[in-house]
């Protein structure tokens, strides 16, 4: 058996699985509370130790992803809110980021202050198609340089000014990584280069900067942000099944939707989306979850006309209980049925929003 450990370090729990690569099967799994308050390696080692002991293996390779400490907080600064800023947001989500701030147009002093207040780990600076507007992205890069902004920047805008802006930001001491333009032409969204650059910055700057662990072992172990790893897995699965695929991850506080779709040649015509269509997409619904965000599920389900008045009243009470006690565990078939209903509603609403917002 060729075994490996796959581990996900979340903000609440760390999960570990032993996988047999030869047989393509799950051998064992275990979890442990994530020890963010001390050193995340304590929880990671505990989870991996329990999983490998159950599988009867030792000294196997580890593949670790992480969303601990809030994961990857990304701010997007673009040229226009409905085009490049929207394109940048979609690319950031696909890279596994929590997009905490979106700004568009020429940054002023108030805008820079708002950007700082969002406390991003990375800024995705976009703007202008290749050969198009260069003034806005140049202005914004200059503002960040003069503001002594030290948050890492991924520069993925107009290729015509890429070299000059890289030199400007680097000369001001801003950590900067260059990527291809996310929107080289209107209606053409190319996320791969920026997604790879964001991943690189996450591994090089963010994991170590979170101070989740003493020493460099944790930073060496982590290979990707958890949502980025999940979307990669969904891409592989879509290639295996040979068709369109959507995966919904309902958590306690958020619900993520991942989709891989076959490009439609009809979307290259006059009616195409100006910000481009992301055929490998992820959206995050921060108000939909099984515990912390259970009341949001009920509200959203009512807005989507998925509940009648009687069920709304029943689920409103149940959701309040779950939000007040995130560690709540269902007792009996009735409570388990309520949990399943909340999960089903969260998934349904998230899929509908995903269909509206990812493309």
mmCIF file of C-alpha atoms in Angstrom:
data_model
loop_
_atom_site.group_PDB
_atom_site.id
_atom_site.type_symbol
_atom_site.label_atom_id
_atom_site.label_comp_id
_atom_site.label_asym_id
_atom_site.label_seq_id
_atom_site.Cartn_x
_atom_site.Cartn_y
_atom_site.Cartn_z
ATOM 1 C CA UNK A 1 0.000 0.000 0.000
ATOM 2 C CA UNK A 2 1.301 3.451 -0.980
ATOM 3 C CA UNK A 3 -0.164 5.624 1.770
ATOM 4 C CA UNK A 4 -0.184 9.385 2.276
ATOM 5 C CA UNK A 5 -1.697 11.695 4.873
ATOM 6 C CA UNK A 6 -4.039 14.459 3.692
ATOM 7 C CA UNK A 7 -4.732 17.049 6.383
ATOM 8 C CA UNK A 8 -6.866 20.191 6.550
ATOM 9 C CA UNK A 9 -6.079 22.684 9.313
ATOM 10 C CA UNK A 10 -9.270 24.664 9.857
ATOM 11 C CA UNK A 11 -9.955 27.411 12.351
ATOM 12 C CA UNK A 12 -11.961 25.064 14.590
ATOM 13 C CA UNK A 13 -10.960 21.497 13.750
ATOM 14 C CA UNK A 14 -8.008 19.840 12.070
ATOM 15 C CA UNK A 15 -8.931 16.813 9.973
ATOM 16 C CA UNK A 16 -6.529 14.130 8.805
ATOM 17 C CA UNK A 17 -7.061 11.209 6.433
ATOM 18 C CA UNK A 18 -4.823 8.339 5.390
ATOM 19 C CA UNK A 19 -5.318 7.545 1.699
ATOM 20 C CA UNK A 20 -4.106 4.503 -0.228
ATOM 21 C CA UNK A 21 -2.893 5.893 -3.543
ATOM 22 C CA UNK A 22 -2.588 2.472 -5.174
ATOM 23 C CA UNK A 23 -6.154 1.443 -4.403
ATOM 24 C CA UNK A 24 -7.658 4.947 -4.417
ATOM 25 C CA UNK A 25 -9.368 4.395 -1.080
ATOM 26 C CA UNK A 26 -9.726 6.068 2.287
ATOM 27 C CA UNK A 27 -7.945 3.963 4.916
ATOM 28 C CA UNK A 28 -8.520 5.959 8.106
ATOM 29 C CA UNK A 29 -9.530 9.415 9.317
ATOM 30 C CA UNK A 30 -9.350 11.400 12.544
ATOM 31 C CA UNK A 31 -9.818 14.952 13.789
ATOM 32 C CA UNK A 32 -8.623 17.102 16.660
ATOM 33 C CA UNK A 33 -9.423 20.635 17.827
ATOM 34 C CA UNK A 34 -7.237 23.189 16.063
ATOM 35 C CA UNK A 35 -4.841 24.647 18.613
ATOM 36 C CA UNK A 36 -4.770 28.213 17.271
ATOM 37 C CA UNK A 37 -4.341 29.616 20.774
ATOM 38 C CA UNK A 38 -1.047 27.812 21.334
ATOM 39 C CA UNK A 39 0.528 26.221 18.252
ATOM 40 C CA UNK A 40 -1.463 24.710 15.388
ATOM 41 C CA UNK A 41 1.113 21.926 15.107
ATOM 42 C CA UNK A 42 -0.188 20.442 18.378
ATOM 43 C CA UNK A 43 -3.632 19.846 16.880
ATOM 44 C CA UNK A 44 -2.203 18.801 13.522
ATOM 45 C CA UNK A 45 0.165 16.273 15.075
ATOM 46 C CA UNK A 46 -2.668 14.898 17.221
ATOM 47 C CA UNK A 47 -4.999 14.418 14.254
ATOM 48 C CA UNK A 48 -2.325 12.860 12.067
ATOM 49 C CA UNK A 49 -1.124 10.657 14.909
ATOM 50 C CA UNK A 50 -4.621 9.298 15.495
ATOM 51 C CA UNK A 51 -5.249 8.681 11.783
ATOM 52 C CA UNK A 52 -1.932 6.918 11.124
ATOM 53 C CA UNK A 53 -2.267 4.813 14.270
ATOM 54 C CA UNK A 54 -5.722 3.683 13.146
ATOM 55 C CA UNK A 55 -4.346 2.831 9.684
ATOM 56 C CA UNK A 56 -1.284 1.077 11.089
ATOM 57 C CA UNK A 57 1.167 3.190 9.060
ATOM 58 C CA UNK A 58 4.036 5.498 9.916
ATOM 59 C CA UNK A 59 6.543 7.744 8.162
ATOM 60 C CA UNK A 60 4.258 8.588 5.250
ATOM 61 C CA UNK A 61 4.210 11.829 3.204
ATOM 62 C CA UNK A 62 1.950 14.647 4.416
ATOM 63 C CA UNK A 63 -0.184 16.879 2.187
ATOM 64 C CA UNK A 64 -1.481 19.782 4.268
ATOM 65 C CA UNK A 65 -3.820 22.665 3.443
ATOM 66 C CA UNK A 66 -4.963 25.366 5.839
ATOM 67 C CA UNK A 67 -7.674 27.938 6.429
ATOM 68 C CA UNK A 68 -6.732 28.542 10.061
ATOM 69 C CA UNK A 69 -6.455 32.069 11.385
ATOM 70 C CA UNK A 70 -9.066 33.344 8.946
ATOM 71 C CA UNK A 71 -7.476 31.742 5.902
ATOM 72 C CA UNK A 72 -6.362 34.068 3.125
ATOM 73 C CA UNK A 73 -7.825 37.590 3.385
ATOM 74 C CA UNK A 74 -7.767 39.279 -0.012
ATOM 75 C CA UNK A 75 -8.552 42.827 -1.117
ATOM 76 C CA UNK A 76 -9.218 43.616 -4.778
ATOM 77 C CA UNK A 77 -8.456 47.022 -6.284
ATOM 78 C CA UNK A 78 -9.726 47.456 -9.843
ATOM 79 C CA UNK A 79 -10.534 49.986 -12.530
ATOM 80 C CA UNK A 80 -14.326 49.770 -12.709
ATOM 81 C CA UNK A 81 -16.689 47.940 -10.310
ATOM 82 C CA UNK A 82 -18.654 45.974 -12.891
ATOM 83 C CA UNK A 83 -15.703 44.840 -15.002
ATOM 84 C CA UNK A 84 -12.128 44.525 -13.735
ATOM 85 C CA UNK A 85 -12.976 44.744 -10.021
ATOM 86 C CA UNK A 86 -15.639 42.053 -10.469
ATOM 87 C CA UNK A 87 -13.219 39.947 -12.516
ATOM 88 C CA UNK A 88 -10.601 40.301 -9.788
ATOM 89 C CA UNK A 89 -13.099 39.276 -7.114
ATOM 90 C CA UNK A 90 -14.014 36.130 -9.029
ATOM 91 C CA UNK A 91 -10.350 35.240 -9.494
ATOM 92 C CA UNK A 92 -9.663 35.794 -5.787
ATOM 93 C CA UNK A 93 -12.495 33.488 -4.769
ATOM 94 C CA UNK A 94 -11.239 30.805 -7.147
ATOM 95 C CA UNK A 95 -7.809 31.072 -5.528
ATOM 96 C CA UNK A 96 -9.271 30.176 -2.149
ATOM 97 C CA UNK A 97 -9.373 33.688 -0.742
ATOM 98 C CA UNK A 98 -11.833 35.342 1.590
ATOM 99 C CA UNK A 99 -12.438 38.579 -0.337
ATOM 100 C CA UNK A 100 -12.726 41.131 2.475
ATOM 101 C CA UNK A 101 -12.637 44.356 0.439
ATOM 102 C CA UNK A 102 -13.271 45.487 -3.144
ATOM 103 C CA UNK A 103 -12.386 48.975 -4.374
ATOM 104 C CA UNK A 104 -12.737 50.419 -7.853
ATOM 105 C CA UNK A 105 -11.523 53.569 -9.546
ATOM 106 C CA UNK A 106 -8.765 55.946 -8.495
ATOM 107 C CA UNK A 107 -7.911 55.490 -4.825
ATOM 108 C CA UNK A 108 -8.096 58.534 -2.570
ATOM 109 C CA UNK A 109 -7.019 58.957 1.028
ATOM 110 C CA UNK A 110 -10.321 57.636 2.388
ATOM 111 C CA UNK A 111 -10.093 54.634 0.062
ATOM 112 C CA UNK A 112 -6.592 53.755 1.240
ATOM 113 C CA UNK A 113 -7.743 54.031 4.852
ATOM 114 C CA UNK A 114 -10.653 51.680 4.131
ATOM 115 C CA UNK A 115 -8.266 49.255 2.471
ATOM 116 C CA UNK A 116 -6.028 49.242 5.550
ATOM 117 C CA UNK A 117 -9.045 48.795 7.830
ATOM 118 C CA UNK A 118 -10.030 45.619 5.974
ATOM 119 C CA UNK A 119 -6.709 44.054 7.117
ATOM 120 C CA UNK A 120 -6.039 42.062 3.943
ATOM 121 C CA UNK A 121 -3.199 39.565 3.747
ATOM 122 C CA UNK A 122 -2.825 40.200 0.015
ATOM 123 C CA UNK A 123 -3.981 42.905 -2.413
ATOM 124 C CA UNK A 124 -4.903 41.900 -5.970
ATOM 125 C CA UNK A 125 -4.247 45.010 -8.080
ATOM 126 C CA UNK A 126 -6.000 44.873 -11.444
ATOM 127 C CA UNK A 127 -7.198 47.351 -14.017
ATOM 128 C CA UNK A 128 -7.338 47.968 -17.727
ATOM 129 C CA UNK A 129 -7.395 45.445 -20.528
ATOM 130 C CA UNK A 130 -4.056 44.913 -22.284
ATOM 131 C CA UNK A 131 -3.530 48.041 -24.353
ATOM 132 C CA UNK A 132 -6.485 49.740 -22.645
ATOM 133 C CA UNK A 133 -6.699 52.117 -19.691
ATOM 134 C CA UNK A 134 -3.390 52.406 -17.855
ATOM 135 C CA UNK A 135 -3.965 55.572 -15.843
ATOM 136 C CA UNK A 136 -6.129 54.060 -13.093
ATOM 137 C CA UNK A 137 -3.927 51.082 -12.250
ATOM 138 C CA UNK A 138 -0.852 53.350 -12.404
ATOM 139 C CA UNK A 139 -2.492 55.859 -10.051
ATOM 140 C CA UNK A 140 -3.484 53.099 -7.618
ATOM 141 C CA UNK A 141 -0.038 51.499 -7.614
ATOM 142 C CA UNK A 142 1.467 54.928 -6.960
ATOM 143 C CA UNK A 143 -0.917 55.552 -4.044
ATOM 144 C CA UNK A 144 -0.017 52.200 -2.475
ATOM 145 C CA UNK A 145 3.686 52.921 -2.920
ATOM 146 C CA UNK A 146 3.463 56.405 -1.387
ATOM 147 C CA UNK A 147 1.257 55.146 1.469
ATOM 148 C CA UNK A 148 4.072 52.826 2.583
ATOM 149 C CA UNK A 149 1.678 49.925 2.162
ATOM 150 C CA UNK A 150 3.592 46.782 3.097
ATOM 151 C CA UNK A 151 0.912 44.168 2.408
ATOM 152 C CA UNK A 152 1.978 41.861 -0.460
ATOM 153 C CA UNK A 153 0.526 42.888 -3.823
ATOM 154 C CA UNK A 154 -0.277 40.641 -6.776
ATOM 155 C CA UNK A 155 -0.130 42.847 -9.879
ATOM 156 C CA UNK A 156 -2.435 41.445 -12.586
ATOM 157 C CA UNK A 157 -3.570 44.387 -14.697
ATOM 158 C CA UNK A 158 -2.719 46.018 -18.021
ATOM 159 C CA UNK A 159 0.388 44.299 -19.397
ATOM 160 C CA UNK A 160 1.624 47.514 -21.010
ATOM 161 C CA UNK A 161 2.557 49.046 -17.641
ATOM 162 C CA UNK A 162 3.330 45.835 -15.746
ATOM 163 C CA UNK A 163 7.116 46.243 -15.677
ATOM 164 C CA UNK A 164 6.979 49.913 -14.669
ATOM 165 C CA UNK A 165 4.510 49.287 -11.849
ATOM 166 C CA UNK A 166 6.467 46.305 -10.577
ATOM 167 C CA UNK A 167 9.568 48.518 -10.349
ATOM 168 C CA UNK A 168 7.559 51.299 -8.661
ATOM 169 C CA UNK A 169 6.097 49.044 -5.954
ATOM 170 C CA UNK A 170 9.283 47.060 -5.356
ATOM 171 C CA UNK A 171 11.270 50.291 -5.121
ATOM 172 C CA UNK A 172 8.925 51.482 -2.364
ATOM 173 C CA UNK A 173 9.455 48.273 -0.395
ATOM 174 C CA UNK A 174 6.087 46.725 -1.242
ATOM 175 C CA UNK A 175 6.305 42.936 -1.693
ATOM 176 C CA UNK A 176 4.993 42.485 -5.249
ATOM 177 C CA UNK A 177 4.350 39.457 -7.457
ATOM 178 C CA UNK A 178 3.543 39.843 -11.144
ATOM 179 C CA UNK A 179 0.850 37.835 -12.952
ATOM 180 C CA UNK A 180 -0.837 37.963 -16.334
ATOM 181 C CA UNK A 181 -3.793 40.314 -16.746
ATOM 182 C CA UNK A 182 -6.971 38.739 -15.322
ATOM 183 C CA UNK A 183 -9.016 40.509 -18.018
ATOM 184 C CA UNK A 184 -6.789 40.913 -21.093
ATOM 185 C CA UNK A 185 -9.808 41.659 -23.273
ATOM 186 C CA UNK A 186 -13.411 42.548 -22.465
ATOM 187 C CA UNK A 187 -15.319 39.325 -21.841
ATOM 188 C CA UNK A 188 -12.156 37.203 -21.548
ATOM 189 C CA UNK A 189 -11.372 36.145 -17.973
ATOM 190 C CA UNK A 190 -8.030 34.395 -17.511
ATOM 191 C CA UNK A 191 -7.563 33.501 -13.829
ATOM 192 C CA UNK A 192 -4.811 30.854 -13.946
ATOM 193 C CA UNK A 193 -1.740 33.094 -13.644
ATOM 194 C CA UNK A 194 -3.188 35.309 -10.897
ATOM 195 C CA UNK A 195 -4.525 32.274 -9.040
ATOM 196 C CA UNK A 196 -1.028 30.734 -9.066
ATOM 197 C CA UNK A 197 0.515 34.028 -7.911
ATOM 198 C CA UNK A 198 -1.967 34.362 -5.040
ATOM 199 C CA UNK A 199 -1.172 30.778 -4.014
ATOM 200 C CA UNK A 200 2.550 31.572 -4.055
ATOM 201 C CA UNK A 201 2.070 34.685 -1.919
ATOM 202 C CA UNK A 202 -0.154 32.757 0.498
ATOM 203 C CA UNK A 203 2.540 30.142 1.017
ATOM 204 C CA UNK A 204 5.461 32.586 1.111
ATOM 205 C CA UNK A 205 4.026 35.449 3.158
ATOM 206 C CA UNK A 206 0.672 34.658 4.743
ATOM 207 C CA UNK A 207 1.181 31.298 6.455
ATOM 208 C CA UNK A 208 4.303 32.482 8.265
ATOM 209 C CA UNK A 209 2.798 35.903 8.948
ATOM 210 C CA UNK A 210 -0.243 34.451 10.736
ATOM 211 C CA UNK A 211 2.004 33.434 13.648
ATOM 212 C CA UNK A 212 0.069 30.181 13.935
ATOM 213 C CA UNK A 213 3.134 28.206 14.849
ATOM 214 C CA UNK A 214 6.597 28.759 16.217
ATOM 215 C CA UNK A 215 9.378 27.871 13.818
ATOM 216 C CA UNK A 216 9.072 27.077 10.109
ATOM 217 C CA UNK A 217 7.755 23.508 10.133
ATOM 218 C CA UNK A 218 4.106 24.450 9.650
ATOM 219 C CA UNK A 219 4.941 26.849 6.807
ATOM 220 C CA UNK A 220 6.922 24.089 5.094
ATOM 221 C CA UNK A 221 4.065 21.592 5.457
ATOM 222 C CA UNK A 222 1.240 23.744 4.052
ATOM 223 C CA UNK A 223 0.827 23.475 0.286
ATOM 224 C CA UNK A 224 -2.330 25.502 -0.368
ATOM 225 C CA UNK A 225 -5.225 27.433 1.100
ATOM 226 C CA UNK A 226 -7.987 24.908 1.819
ATOM 227 C CA UNK A 227 -10.570 26.294 -0.654
ATOM 228 C CA UNK A 228 -7.910 26.415 -3.394
ATOM 229 C CA UNK A 229 -7.107 22.753 -2.737
ATOM 230 C CA UNK A 230 -10.809 21.840 -2.785
ATOM 231 C CA UNK A 231 -11.384 23.570 -6.125
ATOM 232 C CA UNK A 232 -8.353 21.758 -7.548
ATOM 233 C CA UNK A 233 -9.862 18.485 -6.346
ATOM 234 C CA UNK A 234 -13.206 19.366 -7.933
ATOM 235 C CA UNK A 235 -11.398 20.074 -11.211
ATOM 236 C CA UNK A 236 -9.747 16.649 -11.080
ATOM 237 C CA UNK A 237 -13.068 14.973 -10.262
ATOM 238 C CA UNK A 238 -14.799 16.796 -13.132
ATOM 239 C CA UNK A 239 -12.126 15.537 -15.499
ATOM 240 C CA UNK A 240 -12.652 12.004 -14.210
ATOM 241 C CA UNK A 241 -16.439 11.985 -14.541
ATOM 242 C CA UNK A 242 -16.240 13.821 -17.854
ATOM 243 C CA UNK A 243 -18.916 16.451 -17.357
ATOM 244 C CA UNK A 244 -20.094 19.546 -15.526
ATOM 245 C CA UNK A 245 -19.859 19.347 -11.746
ATOM 246 C CA UNK A 246 -20.938 21.355 -8.705
ATOM 247 C CA UNK A 247 -19.850 20.635 -5.123
ATOM 248 C CA UNK A 248 -21.409 22.254 -2.053
ATOM 249 C CA UNK A 249 -19.576 22.454 1.288
ATOM 250 C CA UNK A 250 -21.988 23.428 4.081
ATOM 251 C CA UNK A 251 -20.056 24.510 7.167
ATOM 252 C CA UNK A 252 -21.021 25.895 10.538
ATOM 253 C CA UNK A 253 -20.577 29.541 9.524
ATOM 254 C CA UNK A 254 -20.286 29.606 5.716
ATOM 255 C CA UNK A 255 -21.293 27.576 2.703
ATOM 256 C CA UNK A 256 -18.900 27.253 -0.242
ATOM 257 C CA UNK A 257 -19.940 26.229 -3.746
ATOM 258 C CA UNK A 258 -17.426 24.986 -6.310
ATOM 259 C CA UNK A 259 -18.252 24.414 -9.967
ATOM 260 C CA UNK A 260 -16.471 23.221 -13.079
ATOM 261 C CA UNK A 261 -18.419 23.840 -16.278
ATOM 262 C CA UNK A 262 -17.774 23.123 -19.936
ATOM 263 C CA UNK A 263 -17.145 26.419 -21.781
ATOM 264 C CA UNK A 264 -20.099 27.405 -23.939
ATOM 265 C CA UNK A 265 -19.101 28.858 -27.301
ATOM 266 C CA UNK A 266 -22.291 30.911 -27.267
ATOM 267 C CA UNK A 267 -20.818 33.000 -24.446
ATOM 268 C CA UNK A 268 -18.162 34.401 -26.799
ATOM 269 C CA UNK A 269 -20.733 36.371 -28.812
ATOM 270 C CA UNK A 270 -22.157 39.871 -28.391
ATOM 271 C CA UNK A 271 -24.117 38.868 -25.281
ATOM 272 C CA UNK A 272 -21.065 37.639 -23.381
ATOM 273 C CA UNK A 273 -20.462 38.721 -19.787
ATOM 274 C CA UNK A 274 -18.137 41.771 -19.914
ATOM 275 C CA UNK A 275 -16.234 40.640 -16.809
ATOM 276 C CA UNK A 276 -15.789 37.185 -18.334
ATOM 277 C CA UNK A 277 -17.159 33.812 -17.345
ATOM 278 C CA UNK A 278 -15.222 31.785 -14.783
ATOM 279 C CA UNK A 279 -15.598 28.165 -15.835
ATOM 280 C CA UNK A 280 -13.816 27.000 -12.662
ATOM 281 C CA UNK A 281 -15.550 28.951 -9.946
ATOM 282 C CA UNK A 282 -16.007 29.252 -6.201
ATOM 283 C CA UNK A 283 -18.413 31.400 -4.261
ATOM 284 C CA UNK A 284 -18.673 31.847 -0.484
ATOM 285 C CA UNK A 285 -21.930 32.555 1.322
ATOM 286 C CA UNK A 286 -21.081 34.039 4.706
ATOM 287 C CA UNK A 287 -24.680 34.075 5.951
ATOM 288 C CA UNK A 288 -25.407 30.386 5.330
ATOM 289 C CA UNK A 289 -24.279 27.730 7.790
ATOM 290 C CA UNK A 290 -25.374 24.945 10.094
ATOM 291 C CA UNK A 291 -24.564 26.668 13.393
ATOM 292 C CA UNK A 292 -23.245 30.239 13.593
ATOM 293 C CA UNK A 293 -25.191 31.261 10.484
ATOM 294 C CA UNK A 294 -28.276 29.047 10.798
ATOM 295 C CA UNK A 295 -30.653 32.046 11.165
ATOM 296 C CA UNK A 296 -29.291 33.355 7.871
ATOM 297 C CA UNK A 297 -30.323 30.111 6.191
ATOM 298 C CA UNK A 298 -33.926 30.591 7.305
ATOM 299 C CA UNK A 299 -34.005 34.234 6.205
ATOM 300 C CA UNK A 300 -32.512 33.395 2.819
ATOM 301 C CA UNK A 301 -34.868 30.446 2.333
ATOM 302 C CA UNK A 302 -37.834 32.730 2.983
ATOM 303 C CA UNK A 303 -36.510 35.250 0.443
ATOM 304 C CA UNK A 304 -36.141 32.410 -2.088
ATOM 305 C CA UNK A 305 -39.705 31.240 -1.298
ATOM 306 C CA UNK A 306 -38.555 27.813 -0.159
ATOM 307 C CA UNK A 307 -40.511 27.788 3.129
ATOM 308 C CA UNK A 308 -44.126 28.083 4.092
ATOM 309 C CA UNK A 309 -45.136 30.006 7.221
ATOM 310 C CA UNK A 310 -45.376 26.947 9.480
ATOM 311 C CA UNK A 311 -41.941 25.600 8.598
ATOM 312 C CA UNK A 312 -40.442 29.084 8.812
ATOM 313 C CA UNK A 313 -41.672 29.403 12.422
ATOM 314 C CA UNK A 314 -40.325 25.978 13.384
ATOM 315 C CA UNK A 315 -36.920 26.469 11.761
ATOM 316 C CA UNK A 316 -36.520 30.003 13.153
ATOM 317 C CA UNK A 317 -36.562 28.595 16.691
ATOM 318 C CA UNK A 318 -34.246 25.694 15.791
ATOM 319 C CA UNK A 319 -31.797 28.012 14.010
ATOM 320 C CA UNK A 320 -31.618 30.358 16.996
ATOM 321 C CA UNK A 321 -30.713 27.427 19.260
ATOM 322 C CA UNK A 322 -27.921 26.370 16.919
ATOM 323 C CA UNK A 323 -26.520 29.873 16.545
ATOM 324 C CA UNK A 324 -26.462 30.362 20.321
ATOM 325 C CA UNK A 325 -24.673 27.041 20.840
ATOM 326 C CA UNK A 326 -22.347 26.322 17.882
ATOM 327 C CA UNK A 327 -21.271 23.052 19.505
ATOM 328 C CA UNK A 328 -24.862 21.773 19.462
ATOM 329 C CA UNK A 329 -25.222 18.088 18.585
ATOM 330 C CA UNK A 330 -28.630 16.707 17.540
ATOM 331 C CA UNK A 331 -30.255 14.237 19.920
ATOM 332 C CA UNK A 332 -32.735 11.898 18.277
ATOM 333 C CA UNK A 333 -34.205 11.540 14.815
ATOM 334 C CA UNK A 334 -36.214 14.756 15.047
ATOM 335 C CA UNK A 335 -33.207 17.004 15.645
ATOM 336 C CA UNK A 336 -31.195 15.176 12.998
ATOM 337 C CA UNK A 337 -34.027 15.774 10.518
ATOM 338 C CA UNK A 338 -33.923 19.498 11.335
ATOM 339 C CA UNK A 339 -30.170 19.551 10.720
ATOM 340 C CA UNK A 340 -30.659 17.843 7.375
ATOM 341 C CA UNK A 341 -33.346 20.361 6.425
ATOM 342 C CA UNK A 342 -31.134 23.340 7.322
ATOM 343 C CA UNK A 343 -28.256 21.818 5.347
ATOM 344 C CA UNK A 344 -30.522 21.187 2.365
ATOM 345 C CA UNK A 345 -31.810 24.754 2.396
ATOM 346 C CA UNK A 346 -28.288 26.183 2.750
ATOM 347 C CA UNK A 347 -27.113 24.121 -0.227
ATOM 348 C CA UNK A 348 -30.112 25.094 -2.361
ATOM 349 C CA UNK A 349 -29.778 28.818 -1.668
ATOM 350 C CA UNK A 350 -25.992 28.718 -2.150
ATOM 351 C CA UNK A 351 -26.332 26.951 -5.505
ATOM 352 C CA UNK A 352 -28.866 29.504 -6.694
ATOM 353 C CA UNK A 353 -26.595 32.382 -5.654
ATOM 354 C CA UNK A 354 -23.609 30.669 -7.231
ATOM 355 C CA UNK A 355 -25.438 30.378 -10.537
ATOM 356 C CA UNK A 356 -26.262 34.087 -10.394
ATOM 357 C CA UNK A 357 -22.890 35.355 -9.186
ATOM 358 C CA UNK A 358 -20.118 33.114 -10.529
ATOM 359 C CA UNK A 359 -20.815 33.738 -14.194
#
